[in-house]
Amino acid sequence: MSVPIANLPFGQRPRERLLAVGPAALSDSELLAMLLGQGRRGESALDMAAELLAEYGGIPGLSAARPEELFRKTGIGVAKAAAIIAAFQLGSRARAEPVAAPRLESAFDVVRIARPLFDGARVERLLVLVCDTQNRLRQKVFVAEGAVDRVAVPIREILNTVLRHDGRAFALVHNHPSGTAAPSLDDRRTTTLLMDAAHTVGLRFLDHVVLAGEQWSRATPSPLHRE
């Protein structure tokens, strides 16, 4: 006679075993039983899991099952079938080769990465592109938002953002909703101050780009710095 999981000794229940000894110690049936949650009349979730694995020849076969195959089985239904399919999909994504982070080698790279983030923006926004020592992008973080034609540049917050994300270099991007990409005197002045501040704390300032629709320009006095 099948014993419901809730009636098993505490230390033999799959969830408690996972928390106590780690997922690697659990059998395929125990892991699958946690996705199923509950069994059906006369069978526990462990029994159902073992039955499914036997029917499909183990985890590889079950991972290839179609959702409609699973939810038609007695006691599984749409919710449990979806949970099983989702779990296998997550596992597949976890094994996938990571996409290489883009590298900022020129102002064109900065624009390519940043422009989609400003689509439809009606006020000025300030974006920091945080990079590693090789200028590979780590994070994209908005640090300020202002009026239609002006946003304050919080130099301290920009530097703290880079350091908080373990960055070693960074680029700055902001938009001009007014429609002209020409950097203002304030933009250039702030850029100089930011370059000096970054140097003081050991960070490399790469570039400062101003966006205005399809137009863009640089508020940085020299080309993107790579060292």
mmCIF file of C-alpha atoms in Angstrom:
data_model
loop_
_atom_site.group_PDB
_atom_site.id
_atom_site.type_symbol
_atom_site.label_atom_id
_atom_site.label_comp_id
_atom_site.label_asym_id
_atom_site.label_seq_id
_atom_site.Cartn_x
_atom_site.Cartn_y
_atom_site.Cartn_z
ATOM 1 C CA MET A 1 0.000 0.000 0.000
ATOM 2 C CA SER A 2 1.291 3.409 -0.943
ATOM 3 C CA VAL A 3 2.247 5.790 1.859
ATOM 4 C CA PRO A 4 1.536 9.505 1.251
ATOM 5 C CA ILE A 5 4.631 11.687 1.483
ATOM 6 C CA ALA A 6 3.060 13.611 4.378
ATOM 7 C CA ASN A 7 2.917 10.361 6.357
ATOM 8 C CA LEU A 8 6.563 9.482 5.820
ATOM 9 C CA PRO A 9 8.994 10.097 8.675
ATOM 10 C CA PHE A 10 10.126 13.723 8.549
ATOM 11 C CA GLY A 11 13.688 12.856 7.534
ATOM 12 C CA GLN A 12 12.508 10.721 4.588
ATOM 13 C CA ARG A 13 10.372 13.347 2.856
ATOM 14 C CA PRO A 14 11.968 14.633 -0.367
ATOM 15 C CA ARG A 15 11.702 18.324 0.495
ATOM 16 C CA GLU A 16 13.217 17.895 3.932
ATOM 17 C CA ARG A 17 15.948 15.650 2.553
ATOM 18 C CA LEU A 18 16.827 18.223 -0.089
ATOM 19 C CA LEU A 19 17.178 20.921 2.561
ATOM 20 C CA ALA A 20 19.156 18.655 4.860
ATOM 21 C CA VAL A 21 21.560 16.900 2.489
ATOM 22 C CA GLY A 22 21.305 18.850 -0.796
ATOM 23 C CA PRO A 23 19.625 18.107 -4.136
ATOM 24 C CA ALA A 24 22.456 15.886 -5.410
ATOM 25 C CA ALA A 25 21.619 13.291 -2.766
ATOM 26 C CA LEU A 26 18.033 12.855 -3.964
ATOM 27 C CA SER A 27 16.917 10.288 -6.498
ATOM 28 C CA ASP A 28 15.262 11.243 -9.781
ATOM 29 C CA SER A 29 11.937 10.072 -8.356
ATOM 30 C CA GLU A 30 12.278 12.281 -5.289
ATOM 31 C CA LEU A 31 13.116 15.374 -7.319
ATOM 32 C CA LEU A 32 10.256 14.746 -9.728
ATOM 33 C CA ALA A 33 7.868 14.096 -6.839
ATOM 34 C CA MET A 34 8.515 17.607 -5.539
ATOM 35 C CA LEU A 35 7.430 19.024 -8.893
ATOM 36 C CA LEU A 36 4.284 16.901 -8.834
ATOM 37 C CA GLY A 37 3.470 18.006 -5.306
ATOM 38 C CA GLN A 38 0.613 15.596 -4.741
ATOM 39 C CA GLY A 39 -0.181 12.124 -5.970
ATOM 40 C CA ARG A 40 -3.486 10.680 -7.054
ATOM 41 C CA ARG A 41 -5.957 8.338 -5.403
ATOM 42 C CA GLY A 42 -4.062 5.330 -4.111
ATOM 43 C CA GLU A 43 -0.634 6.651 -5.183
ATOM 44 C CA SER A 44 1.752 9.122 -3.646
ATOM 45 C CA ALA A 45 3.698 11.706 -5.632
ATOM 46 C CA LEU A 46 6.737 9.408 -5.277
ATOM 47 C CA ASP A 47 4.786 6.536 -6.846
ATOM 48 C CA MET A 48 3.643 8.745 -9.713
ATOM 49 C CA ALA A 49 7.171 9.999 -10.273
ATOM 50 C CA ALA A 50 8.589 6.475 -10.409
ATOM 51 C CA GLU A 51 5.843 5.445 -12.819
ATOM 52 C CA LEU A 52 6.516 8.367 -15.152
ATOM 53 C CA LEU A 53 10.258 7.735 -15.191
ATOM 54 C CA ALA A 54 9.712 4.061 -15.939
ATOM 55 C CA GLU A 55 7.297 4.873 -18.759
ATOM 56 C CA TYR A 56 9.663 7.344 -20.427
ATOM 57 C CA GLY A 57 12.882 5.478 -19.733
ATOM 58 C CA GLY A 58 14.256 7.955 -17.226
ATOM 59 C CA ILE A 59 14.979 11.687 -17.141
ATOM 60 C CA PRO A 60 16.203 12.053 -20.768
ATOM 61 C CA GLY A 61 13.014 10.506 -22.142
ATOM 62 C CA LEU A 62 10.749 12.478 -19.844
ATOM 63 C CA SER A 63 12.524 15.723 -20.772
ATOM 64 C CA ALA A 64 11.467 15.184 -24.398
ATOM 65 C CA ALA A 65 7.792 14.630 -23.549
ATOM 66 C CA ARG A 66 5.304 17.078 -24.999
ATOM 67 C CA PRO A 67 3.019 19.019 -22.620
ATOM 68 C CA GLU A 68 -0.126 17.492 -24.116
ATOM 69 C CA GLU A 69 1.235 14.000 -23.482
ATOM 70 C CA LEU A 70 1.754 14.715 -19.822
ATOM 71 C CA PHE A 71 -1.401 16.585 -18.898
ATOM 72 C CA ARG A 72 -3.587 13.846 -20.373
ATOM 73 C CA LYS A 73 -2.258 11.364 -17.867
ATOM 74 C CA THR A 74 -4.457 10.680 -14.881
ATOM 75 C CA GLY A 75 -3.511 12.719 -11.868
ATOM 76 C CA ILE A 76 -1.148 15.071 -13.669
ATOM 77 C CA GLY A 77 -3.207 17.692 -15.421
ATOM 78 C CA VAL A 78 -2.156 20.979 -16.941
ATOM 79 C CA ALA A 79 -0.493 22.558 -13.884
ATOM 80 C CA LYS A 80 1.788 19.620 -13.096
ATOM 81 C CA ALA A 81 2.633 19.066 -16.756
ATOM 82 C CA ALA A 82 3.568 22.726 -17.119
ATOM 83 C CA ALA A 83 5.759 22.553 -14.001
ATOM 84 C CA ILE A 84 7.651 19.549 -15.368
ATOM 85 C CA ILE A 85 8.193 21.137 -18.787
ATOM 86 C CA ALA A 86 9.291 24.410 -17.180
ATOM 87 C CA ALA A 87 11.801 22.618 -14.935
ATOM 88 C CA PHE A 88 13.425 20.864 -17.878
ATOM 89 C CA GLN A 89 13.541 24.123 -19.840
ATOM 90 C CA LEU A 90 15.270 25.900 -16.970
ATOM 91 C CA GLY A 91 17.818 23.099 -16.769
ATOM 92 C CA SER A 92 18.441 23.367 -20.493
ATOM 93 C CA ARG A 93 18.988 27.109 -20.266
ATOM 94 C CA ALA A 94 21.356 26.667 -17.332
ATOM 95 C CA ARG A 95 23.515 24.342 -19.434
ATOM 96 C CA ALA A 96 23.535 26.658 -22.440
ATOM 97 C CA GLU A 97 26.737 28.442 -23.339
ATOM 98 C CA PRO A 98 26.713 31.939 -21.831
ATOM 99 C CA VAL A 99 26.476 34.782 -24.301
ATOM 100 C CA ALA A 100 29.711 36.742 -24.339
ATOM 101 C CA ALA A 101 29.319 40.180 -22.816
ATOM 102 C CA PRO A 102 29.720 42.981 -25.362
ATOM 103 C CA ARG A 103 32.906 45.008 -25.177
ATOM 104 C CA LEU A 104 32.929 48.788 -25.361
ATOM 105 C CA GLU A 105 35.673 49.594 -27.833
ATOM 106 C CA SER A 106 34.278 52.797 -29.302
ATOM 107 C CA ALA A 107 31.494 55.324 -28.903
ATOM 108 C CA PHE A 108 29.575 53.352 -31.531
ATOM 109 C CA ASP A 109 29.441 50.397 -29.114
ATOM 110 C CA VAL A 110 28.140 52.666 -26.371
ATOM 111 C CA VAL A 111 25.390 53.999 -28.645
ATOM 112 C CA ARG A 112 24.423 50.526 -29.896
ATOM 113 C CA ILE A 113 23.929 49.223 -26.367
ATOM 114 C CA ALA A 114 22.308 52.311 -24.873
ATOM 115 C CA ARG A 115 19.969 53.588 -27.591
ATOM 116 C CA PRO A 116 17.202 50.950 -27.159
ATOM 117 C CA LEU A 117 16.993 51.829 -23.464
ATOM 118 C CA PHE A 118 16.027 55.419 -24.277
ATOM 119 C CA ASP A 119 13.257 54.682 -26.773
ATOM 120 C CA GLY A 120 10.224 56.810 -25.958
ATOM 121 C CA ALA A 121 11.939 58.716 -23.128
ATOM 122 C CA ARG A 122 10.354 62.161 -22.714
ATOM 123 C CA VAL A 123 12.643 63.410 -19.959
ATOM 124 C CA GLU A 124 16.386 63.307 -19.579
ATOM 125 C CA ARG A 125 17.746 60.104 -18.107
ATOM 126 C CA LEU A 126 21.269 59.213 -17.093
ATOM 127 C CA LEU A 127 22.617 55.732 -17.782
ATOM 128 C CA VAL A 128 25.821 54.171 -16.510
ATOM 129 C CA LEU A 129 27.359 51.269 -18.439
ATOM 130 C CA VAL A 130 29.486 49.389 -15.928
ATOM 131 C CA CYS A 131 32.415 47.416 -17.391
ATOM 132 C CA ASP A 132 35.181 45.108 -16.198
ATOM 133 C CA THR A 133 38.917 45.536 -16.701
ATOM 134 C CA GLN A 134 38.600 44.448 -20.355
ATOM 135 C CA ASN A 135 35.783 46.925 -21.072
ATOM 136 C CA ARG A 136 33.244 44.078 -21.133
ATOM 137 C CA LEU A 137 29.777 45.211 -20.097
ATOM 138 C CA ARG A 138 28.670 44.067 -16.629
ATOM 139 C CA GLN A 139 25.589 46.161 -15.863
ATOM 140 C CA LYS A 140 23.330 48.857 -17.303
ATOM 141 C CA VAL A 141 22.050 51.138 -14.543
ATOM 142 C CA PHE A 142 19.947 54.309 -14.706
ATOM 143 C CA VAL A 143 21.077 56.627 -11.921
ATOM 144 C CA ALA A 144 19.065 59.809 -12.494
ATOM 145 C CA GLU A 145 16.043 61.251 -14.239
ATOM 146 C CA GLY A 146 15.176 64.902 -14.671
ATOM 147 C CA ALA A 147 13.039 67.452 -16.443
ATOM 148 C CA VAL A 148 12.437 67.673 -20.162
ATOM 149 C CA ASP A 149 15.679 69.496 -20.816
ATOM 150 C CA ARG A 150 17.847 68.941 -17.757
ATOM 151 C CA VAL A 151 19.059 66.211 -15.408
ATOM 152 C CA ALA A 152 21.478 66.631 -12.537
ATOM 153 C CA VAL A 153 24.599 64.492 -12.804
ATOM 154 C CA PRO A 154 25.242 62.856 -9.409
ATOM 155 C CA ILE A 155 28.966 62.162 -9.672
ATOM 156 C CA ARG A 156 29.171 60.415 -6.303
ATOM 157 C CA GLU A 157 26.234 58.133 -7.141
ATOM 158 C CA ILE A 158 27.739 57.280 -10.538
ATOM 159 C CA LEU A 159 31.024 56.205 -8.979
ATOM 160 C CA ASN A 160 29.248 54.292 -6.201
ATOM 161 C CA THR A 161 27.168 52.482 -8.807
ATOM 162 C CA VAL A 162 30.267 51.335 -10.668
ATOM 163 C CA LEU A 163 31.980 50.170 -7.479
ATOM 164 C CA ARG A 164 28.818 48.484 -6.191
ATOM 165 C CA HIS A 165 28.698 46.339 -9.320
ATOM 166 C CA ASP A 166 32.415 45.475 -9.116
ATOM 167 C CA GLY A 167 33.166 47.604 -12.179
ATOM 168 C CA ARG A 168 36.585 48.843 -13.186
ATOM 169 C CA ALA A 169 35.552 51.081 -16.062
ATOM 170 C CA PHE A 170 32.367 52.808 -17.160
ATOM 171 C CA ALA A 171 30.678 54.919 -19.798
ATOM 172 C CA LEU A 172 27.960 57.505 -19.306
ATOM 173 C CA VAL A 173 24.959 58.101 -21.574
ATOM 174 C CA HIS A 174 22.171 60.650 -21.346
ATOM 175 C CA ASN A 175 19.491 61.842 -23.728
ATOM 176 C CA HIS A 176 18.295 65.231 -24.951
ATOM 177 C CA PRO A 177 14.519 65.041 -25.501
ATOM 178 C CA SER A 178 14.726 68.509 -27.081
ATOM 179 C CA GLY A 179 15.987 66.842 -30.242
ATOM 180 C CA THR A 180 19.532 68.121 -30.502
ATOM 181 C CA ALA A 181 22.427 65.847 -29.604
ATOM 182 C CA ALA A 182 24.995 68.647 -29.233
ATOM 183 C CA PRO A 183 26.497 68.499 -25.726
ATOM 184 C CA SER A 184 25.957 71.601 -23.636
ATOM 185 C CA LEU A 185 28.658 73.460 -21.760
ATOM 186 C CA ASP A 186 27.361 71.810 -18.573
ATOM 187 C CA ASP A 187 27.645 68.397 -20.222
ATOM 188 C CA ARG A 188 31.295 69.011 -21.079
ATOM 189 C CA ARG A 189 32.063 70.532 -17.694
ATOM 190 C CA THR A 190 30.484 67.611 -15.869
ATOM 191 C CA THR A 191 32.374 65.163 -18.063
ATOM 192 C CA THR A 192 35.683 66.718 -17.066
ATOM 193 C CA LEU A 193 34.760 66.594 -13.380
ATOM 194 C CA LEU A 194 33.694 62.965 -13.704
ATOM 195 C CA MET A 195 36.899 61.978 -15.468
ATOM 196 C CA ASP A 196 38.943 63.503 -12.639
ATOM 197 C CA ALA A 197 36.802 61.892 -9.942
ATOM 198 C CA ALA A 198 37.019 58.483 -11.605
ATOM 199 C CA HIS A 199 40.782 58.727 -11.810
ATOM 200 C CA THR A 200 40.928 59.588 -8.107
ATOM 201 C CA VAL A 201 39.130 56.359 -7.092
ATOM 202 C CA GLY A 202 40.959 54.171 -9.591
ATOM 203 C CA LEU A 203 38.218 53.797 -12.196
ATOM 204 C CA ARG A 204 38.568 54.305 -15.952
ATOM 205 C CA PHE A 205 36.113 56.694 -17.538
ATOM 206 C CA LEU A 206 35.458 55.464 -21.085
ATOM 207 C CA ASP A 207 33.086 57.912 -22.699
ATOM 208 C CA HIS A 208 30.086 60.203 -22.318
ATOM 209 C CA VAL A 209 27.545 60.029 -25.135
ATOM 210 C CA VAL A 210 24.533 62.273 -25.699
ATOM 211 C CA LEU A 211 21.542 60.790 -27.539
ATOM 212 C CA ALA A 212 18.752 62.618 -29.355
ATOM 213 C CA GLY A 213 16.623 60.235 -31.379
ATOM 214 C CA GLU A 214 18.802 58.838 -34.146
ATOM 215 C CA GLN A 215 21.456 61.481 -33.563
ATOM 216 C CA TRP A 216 24.250 61.280 -31.047
ATOM 217 C CA SER A 217 27.425 63.061 -30.091
ATOM 218 C CA ARG A 218 30.239 62.773 -27.572
ATOM 219 C CA ALA A 219 30.719 65.048 -24.593
ATOM 220 C CA THR A 220 34.131 63.499 -23.960
ATOM 221 C CA PRO A 221 37.224 65.468 -25.018
ATOM 222 C CA SER A 222 39.188 62.396 -26.136
ATOM 223 C CA PRO A 223 38.402 58.989 -27.721
ATOM 224 C CA LEU A 224 37.227 56.077 -25.624
ATOM 225 C CA HIS A 225 40.054 55.260 -23.231
ATOM 226 C CA ARG A 226 41.197 51.643 -23.013
ATOM 227 C CA GLU A 227 44.626 51.550 -21.280
#
